Coordinates of N, CA and C in Angstrom, one line a residue:
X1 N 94.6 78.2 87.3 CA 96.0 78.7 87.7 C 96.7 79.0 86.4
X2 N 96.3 78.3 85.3 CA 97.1 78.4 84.2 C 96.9 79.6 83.5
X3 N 95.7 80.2 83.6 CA 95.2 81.7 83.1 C 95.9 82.6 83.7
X4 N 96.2 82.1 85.1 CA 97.0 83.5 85.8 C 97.8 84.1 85.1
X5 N 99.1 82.9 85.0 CA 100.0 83.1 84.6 C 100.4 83.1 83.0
X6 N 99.2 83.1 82.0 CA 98.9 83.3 80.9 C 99.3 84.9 80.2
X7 N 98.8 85.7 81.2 CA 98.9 87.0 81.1 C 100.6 87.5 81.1
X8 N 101.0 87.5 82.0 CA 102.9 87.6 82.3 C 103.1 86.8 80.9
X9 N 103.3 85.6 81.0 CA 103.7 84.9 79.9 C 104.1 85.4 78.5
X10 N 102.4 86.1 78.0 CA 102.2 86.5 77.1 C 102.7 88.0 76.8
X11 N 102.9 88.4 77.2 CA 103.5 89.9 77.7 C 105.2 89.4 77.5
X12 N 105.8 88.5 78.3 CA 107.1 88.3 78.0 C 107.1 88.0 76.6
X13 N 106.3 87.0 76.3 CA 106.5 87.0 74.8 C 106.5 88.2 73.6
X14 N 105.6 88.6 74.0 CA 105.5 89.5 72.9 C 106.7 90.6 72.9
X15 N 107.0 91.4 74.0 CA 108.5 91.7 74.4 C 109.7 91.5 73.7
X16 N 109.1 89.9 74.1 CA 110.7 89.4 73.4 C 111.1 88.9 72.2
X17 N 109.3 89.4 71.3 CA 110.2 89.0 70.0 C 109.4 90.2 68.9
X18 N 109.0 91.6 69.9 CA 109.1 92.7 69.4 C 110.3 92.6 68.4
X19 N 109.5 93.8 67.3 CA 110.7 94.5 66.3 C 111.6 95.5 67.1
X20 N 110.9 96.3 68.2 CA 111.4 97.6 68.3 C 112.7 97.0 69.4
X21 N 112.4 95.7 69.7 CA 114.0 95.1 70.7 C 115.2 94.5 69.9
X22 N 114.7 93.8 68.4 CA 115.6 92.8 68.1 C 116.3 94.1 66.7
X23 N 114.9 95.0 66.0 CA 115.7 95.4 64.9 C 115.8 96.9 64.8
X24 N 116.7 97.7 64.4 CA 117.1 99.0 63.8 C 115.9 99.4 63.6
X25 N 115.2 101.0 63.6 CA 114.2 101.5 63.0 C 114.2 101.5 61.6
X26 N 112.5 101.7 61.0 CA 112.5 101.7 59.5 C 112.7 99.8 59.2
X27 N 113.1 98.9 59.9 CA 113.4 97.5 59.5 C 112.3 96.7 60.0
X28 N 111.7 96.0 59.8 CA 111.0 94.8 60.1 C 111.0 93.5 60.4
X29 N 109.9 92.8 60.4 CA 110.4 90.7 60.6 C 110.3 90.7 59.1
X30 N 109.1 91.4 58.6 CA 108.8 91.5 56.5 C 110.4 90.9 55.6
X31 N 110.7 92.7 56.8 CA 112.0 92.8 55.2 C 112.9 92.1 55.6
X32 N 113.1 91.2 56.6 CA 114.1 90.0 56.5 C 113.7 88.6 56.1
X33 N 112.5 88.4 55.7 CA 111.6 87.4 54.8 C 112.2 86.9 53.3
X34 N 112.0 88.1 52.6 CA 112.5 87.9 51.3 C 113.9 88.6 51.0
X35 N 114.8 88.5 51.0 CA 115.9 89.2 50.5 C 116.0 89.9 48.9
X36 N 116.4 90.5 48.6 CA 116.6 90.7 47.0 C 117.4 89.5 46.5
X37 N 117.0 89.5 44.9 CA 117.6 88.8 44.5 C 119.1 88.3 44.9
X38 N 119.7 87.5 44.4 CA 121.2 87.0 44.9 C 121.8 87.4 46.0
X39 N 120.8 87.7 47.1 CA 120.7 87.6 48.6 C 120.2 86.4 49.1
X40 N 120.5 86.1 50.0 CA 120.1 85.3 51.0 C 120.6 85.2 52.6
X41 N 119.3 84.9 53.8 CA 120.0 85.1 54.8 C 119.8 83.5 55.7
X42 N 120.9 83.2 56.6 CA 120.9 82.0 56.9 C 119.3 81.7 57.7
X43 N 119.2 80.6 57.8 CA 117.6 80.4 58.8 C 118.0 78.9 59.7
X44 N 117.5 79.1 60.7 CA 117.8 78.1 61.4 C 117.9 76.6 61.6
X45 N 117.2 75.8 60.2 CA 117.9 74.9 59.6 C 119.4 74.3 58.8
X46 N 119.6 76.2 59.0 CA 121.2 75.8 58.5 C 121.9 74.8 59.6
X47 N 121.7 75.2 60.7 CA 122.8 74.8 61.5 C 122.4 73.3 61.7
X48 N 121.6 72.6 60.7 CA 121.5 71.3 61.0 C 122.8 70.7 60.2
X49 N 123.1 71.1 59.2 CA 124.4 71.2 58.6 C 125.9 70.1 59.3
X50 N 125.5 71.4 60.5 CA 127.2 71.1 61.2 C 127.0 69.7 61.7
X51 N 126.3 68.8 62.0 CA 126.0 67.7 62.9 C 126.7 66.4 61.7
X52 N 126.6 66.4 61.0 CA 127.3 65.6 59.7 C 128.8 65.6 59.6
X53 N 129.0 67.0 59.4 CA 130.3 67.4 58.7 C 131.0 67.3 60.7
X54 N 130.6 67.7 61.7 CA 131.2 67.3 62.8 C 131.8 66.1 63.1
X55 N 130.4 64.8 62.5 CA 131.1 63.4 62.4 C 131.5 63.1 61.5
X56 N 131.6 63.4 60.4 CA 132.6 63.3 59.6 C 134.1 63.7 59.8
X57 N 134.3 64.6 60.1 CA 135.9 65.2 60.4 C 135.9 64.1 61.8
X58 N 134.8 63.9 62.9 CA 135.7 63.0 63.9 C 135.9 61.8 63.2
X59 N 135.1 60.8 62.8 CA 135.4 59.5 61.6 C 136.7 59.7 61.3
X60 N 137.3 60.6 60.4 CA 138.7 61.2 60.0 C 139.6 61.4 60.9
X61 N 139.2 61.8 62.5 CA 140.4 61.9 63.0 C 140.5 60.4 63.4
X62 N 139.5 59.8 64.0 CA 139.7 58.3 64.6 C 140.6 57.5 63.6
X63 N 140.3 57.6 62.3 CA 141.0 56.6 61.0 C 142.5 56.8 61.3
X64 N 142.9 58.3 61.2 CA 144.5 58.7 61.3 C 145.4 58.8 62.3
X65 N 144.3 58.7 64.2 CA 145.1 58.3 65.0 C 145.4 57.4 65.5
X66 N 144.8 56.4 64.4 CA 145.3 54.6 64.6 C 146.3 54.3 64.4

């Protein structure tokens, strides 16, 4: 049963993380790999980031509305 539904699956997938859905023509997954020099683009461990600095600023409010 799991082959059936292997085929759809895989078809959605690929779909949905096509170039010709997510980027502008002439652009690639490549050319958003390396940026030029003193470029850079965020990647999805940025947003582990906020999880700190969220507890931190709450820590800060709890302290001041004592």
């Amino acid at each position: 049963m799991a082959t059936a539904a292997q085929g759809p699956l895989s078809l959605l997938w690929g779909w949905l993380w096509s170039e010709r859905f997510w980027l502008p023509e002439n652009v690639s997954w490549a050319d958003l790999e390396g940026p030029a020099d003193g470029y850079g683009y965020p990647h999805g461990r940025h947003i582990l980031s906020v999880f700190p600095l969220a507890a931190g600023i709450f820590f800060v409010r709890l302290l001041f509305e004592r």
